[in-house]
Short mmCIF file of C-alpha atoms in Angstrom, two decimals:
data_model
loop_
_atom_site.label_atom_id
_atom_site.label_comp_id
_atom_site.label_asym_id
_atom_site.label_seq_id
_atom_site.Cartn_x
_atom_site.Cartn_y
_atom_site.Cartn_z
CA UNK A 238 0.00 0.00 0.00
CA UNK A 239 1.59 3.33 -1.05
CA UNK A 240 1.73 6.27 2.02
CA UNK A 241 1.08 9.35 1.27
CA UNK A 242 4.64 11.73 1.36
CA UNK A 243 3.07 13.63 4.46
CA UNK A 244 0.84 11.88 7.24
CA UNK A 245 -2.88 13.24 6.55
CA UNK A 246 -3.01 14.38 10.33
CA UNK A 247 0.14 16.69 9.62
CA UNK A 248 -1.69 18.39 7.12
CA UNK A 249 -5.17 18.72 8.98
CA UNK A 250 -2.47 20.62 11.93
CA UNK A 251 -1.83 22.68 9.08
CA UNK A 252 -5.20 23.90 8.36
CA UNK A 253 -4.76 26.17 12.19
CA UNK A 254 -2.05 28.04 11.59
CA UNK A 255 -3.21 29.09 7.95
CA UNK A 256 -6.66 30.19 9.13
CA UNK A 257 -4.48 32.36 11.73
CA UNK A 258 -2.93 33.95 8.44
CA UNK A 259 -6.18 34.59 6.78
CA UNK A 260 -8.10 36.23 10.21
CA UNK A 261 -4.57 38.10 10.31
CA UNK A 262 -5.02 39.52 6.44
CA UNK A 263 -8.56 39.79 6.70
CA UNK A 264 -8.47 41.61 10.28
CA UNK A 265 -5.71 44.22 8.74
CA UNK A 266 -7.77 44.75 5.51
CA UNK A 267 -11.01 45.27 7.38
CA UNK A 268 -9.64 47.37 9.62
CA UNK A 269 -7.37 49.92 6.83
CA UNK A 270 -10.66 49.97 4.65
CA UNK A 271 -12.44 52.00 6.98
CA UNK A 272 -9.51 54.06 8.03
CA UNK A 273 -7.42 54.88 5.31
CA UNK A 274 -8.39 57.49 2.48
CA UNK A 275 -7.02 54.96 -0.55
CA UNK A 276 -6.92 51.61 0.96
CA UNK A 277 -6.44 48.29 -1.05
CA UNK A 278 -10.05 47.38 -1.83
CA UNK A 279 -9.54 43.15 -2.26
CA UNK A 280 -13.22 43.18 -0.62
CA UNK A 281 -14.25 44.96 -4.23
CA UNK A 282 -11.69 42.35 -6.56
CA UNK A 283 -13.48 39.31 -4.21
CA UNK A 284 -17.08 40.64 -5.22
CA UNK A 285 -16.41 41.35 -8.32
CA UNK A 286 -14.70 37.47 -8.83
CA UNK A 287 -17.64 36.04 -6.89
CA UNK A 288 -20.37 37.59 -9.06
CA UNK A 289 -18.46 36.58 -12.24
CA UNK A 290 -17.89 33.24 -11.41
CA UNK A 291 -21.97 32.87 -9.52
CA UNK A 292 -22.87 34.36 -13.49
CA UNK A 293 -21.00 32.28 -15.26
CA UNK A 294 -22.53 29.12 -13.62
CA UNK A 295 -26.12 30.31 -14.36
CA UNK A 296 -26.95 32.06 -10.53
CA UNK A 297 -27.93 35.19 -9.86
CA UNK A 298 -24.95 36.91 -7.46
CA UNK A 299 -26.23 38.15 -4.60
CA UNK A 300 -26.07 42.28 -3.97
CA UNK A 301 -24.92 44.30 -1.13
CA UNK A 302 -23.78 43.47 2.64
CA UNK A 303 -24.68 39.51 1.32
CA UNK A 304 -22.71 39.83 -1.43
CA UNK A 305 -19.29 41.19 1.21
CA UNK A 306 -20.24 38.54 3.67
CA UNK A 307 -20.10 36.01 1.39
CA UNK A 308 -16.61 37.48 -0.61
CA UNK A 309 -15.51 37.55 3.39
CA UNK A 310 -16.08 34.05 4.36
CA UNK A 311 -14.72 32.89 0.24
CA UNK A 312 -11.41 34.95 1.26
CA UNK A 313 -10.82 33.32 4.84
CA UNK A 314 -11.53 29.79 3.49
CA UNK A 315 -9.27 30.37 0.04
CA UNK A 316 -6.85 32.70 1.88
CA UNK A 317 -6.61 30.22 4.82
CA UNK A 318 -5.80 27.41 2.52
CA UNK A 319 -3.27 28.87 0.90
CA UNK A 320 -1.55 29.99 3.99
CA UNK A 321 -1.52 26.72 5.42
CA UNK A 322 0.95 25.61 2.91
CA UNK A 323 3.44 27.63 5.51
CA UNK A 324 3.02 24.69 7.95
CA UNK A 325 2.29 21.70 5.45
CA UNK A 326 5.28 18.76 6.47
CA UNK A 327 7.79 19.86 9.11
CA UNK A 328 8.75 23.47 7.66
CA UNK A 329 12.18 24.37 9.22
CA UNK A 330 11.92 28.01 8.78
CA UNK A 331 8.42 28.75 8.57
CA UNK A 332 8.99 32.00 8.41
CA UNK A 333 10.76 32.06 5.47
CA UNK A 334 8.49 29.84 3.95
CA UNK A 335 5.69 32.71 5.12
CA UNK A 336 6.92 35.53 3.67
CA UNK A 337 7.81 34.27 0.25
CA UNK A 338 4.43 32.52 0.03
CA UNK A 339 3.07 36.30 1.40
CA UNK A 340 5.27 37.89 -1.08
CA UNK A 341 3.77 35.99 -4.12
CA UNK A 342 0.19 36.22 -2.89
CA UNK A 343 0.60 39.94 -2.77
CA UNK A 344 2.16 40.29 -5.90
CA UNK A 345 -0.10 38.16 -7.10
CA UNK A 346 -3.36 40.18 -6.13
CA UNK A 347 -1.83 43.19 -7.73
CA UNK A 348 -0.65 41.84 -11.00
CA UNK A 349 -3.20 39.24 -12.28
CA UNK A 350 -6.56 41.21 -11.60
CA UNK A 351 -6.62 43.47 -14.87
CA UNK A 352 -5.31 40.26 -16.69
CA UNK A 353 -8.58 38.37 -15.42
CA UNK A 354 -11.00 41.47 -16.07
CA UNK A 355 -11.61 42.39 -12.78
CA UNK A 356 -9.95 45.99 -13.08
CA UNK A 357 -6.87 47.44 -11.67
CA UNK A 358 -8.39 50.26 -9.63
CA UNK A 359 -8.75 47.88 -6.82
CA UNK A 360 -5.32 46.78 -5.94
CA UNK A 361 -3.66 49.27 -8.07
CA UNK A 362 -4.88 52.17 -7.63
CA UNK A 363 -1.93 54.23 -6.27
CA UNK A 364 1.45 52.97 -5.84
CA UNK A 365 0.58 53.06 -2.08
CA UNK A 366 -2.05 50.93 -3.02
CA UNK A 367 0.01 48.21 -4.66
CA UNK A 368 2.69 48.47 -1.85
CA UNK A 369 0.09 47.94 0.99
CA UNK A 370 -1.44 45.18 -1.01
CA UNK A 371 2.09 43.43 -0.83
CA UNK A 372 2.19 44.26 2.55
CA UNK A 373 -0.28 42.76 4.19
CA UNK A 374 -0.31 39.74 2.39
CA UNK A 375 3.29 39.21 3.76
CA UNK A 376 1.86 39.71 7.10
CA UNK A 377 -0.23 37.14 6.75
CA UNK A 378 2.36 34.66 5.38
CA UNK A 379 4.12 35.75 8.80
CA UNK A 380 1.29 35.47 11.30
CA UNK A 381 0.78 32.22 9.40
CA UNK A 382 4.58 30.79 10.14
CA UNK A 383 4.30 32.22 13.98
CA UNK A 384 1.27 30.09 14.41
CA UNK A 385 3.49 27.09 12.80
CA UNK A 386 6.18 27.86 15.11
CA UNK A 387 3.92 27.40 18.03
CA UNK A 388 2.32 24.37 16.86
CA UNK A 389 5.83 22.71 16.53
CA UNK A 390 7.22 24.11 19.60
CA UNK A 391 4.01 22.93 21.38
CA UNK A 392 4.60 19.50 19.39
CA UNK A 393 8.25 19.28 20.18
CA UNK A 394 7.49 19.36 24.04
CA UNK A 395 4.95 16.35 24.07
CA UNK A 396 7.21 14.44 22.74
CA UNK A 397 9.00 11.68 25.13
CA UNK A 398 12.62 12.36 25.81
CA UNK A 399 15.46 10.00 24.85
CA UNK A 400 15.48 7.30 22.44
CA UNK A 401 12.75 4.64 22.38
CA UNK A 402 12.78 1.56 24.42
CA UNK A 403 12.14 -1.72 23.07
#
């Protein structure tokens, strides 16, 4: 019988720490939106991906608050699973491993948008705009590899001393 290259439990472990990343971006995003004059508006490139996609399918998207609660709760669940690949396996420098997955999500979210017609005002709209977008995905890439570090440390010290007997 073949094993798989990491032990299933492993990866359910890693599910925590990447939903930490994703509360982390979200948290930041939510926050800045309300505050800042130009923030980052993902919120508007997650609607407007969420209504394109419900369309495409046949649906009718739905409008408003709905339609940000549900881009919310898309972006925590896609955002989370993507961070968790910070603590898939036994990462030994998750934080690294966080900021360069960060780093490309960021870049990411402010090159590909105008490529997939969901505009550029969004993510681009200032070079502040671009740089904060960067930013914070990084962040979460790092909260992401501090919650790994803690799950390891935590997983390190219930382990049994010494070698095994027997």
């Amino acid at each position: 019988m073949i094993e798989p290259p990491v032990p299933p439990r492993l990866v359910f472990r890693a599910l925590g720490p990447g939903l930490v990343g994703a509360t982390a971006l979200t948290l930041v995003h939510e926050s800045a939106r309300r505050v800042l004059k130009h923030p980052p508006r993902m919120d508007v490139l997650g609607m407007r991906a969420l209504a394109k996609g419900v369309r495409f399918f046949g649906g009718e998207p739905a409008k408003g608050r709905q339609l940000h609660r549900q881009t919310l709760a898309g972006d925590l669940v896609s955002n989370g699973l993507f961070f968790s690949l910070v603590a898939v396996g036994r990462p030994k420098r998750p934080y690294l491993r966080g900021a360069v997955l960060g780093l490309l999500a960021g870049l990411g979210a402010v090159v590909l948008p105008p490529r997939m017609g969901l505009g550029k005002a969004p993510s681009r709209a200032r070079p502040s705009t671009a740089w904060l977008t960067v930013a914070w995905y990084t962040l979460g890439g790092l909260a992401a590899a501090r919650a790994t570090k803690r799950l390891l440390a935590r997983r390190e010290a219930s382990l049994p001393l010494g070698r095994p007997v027997g």
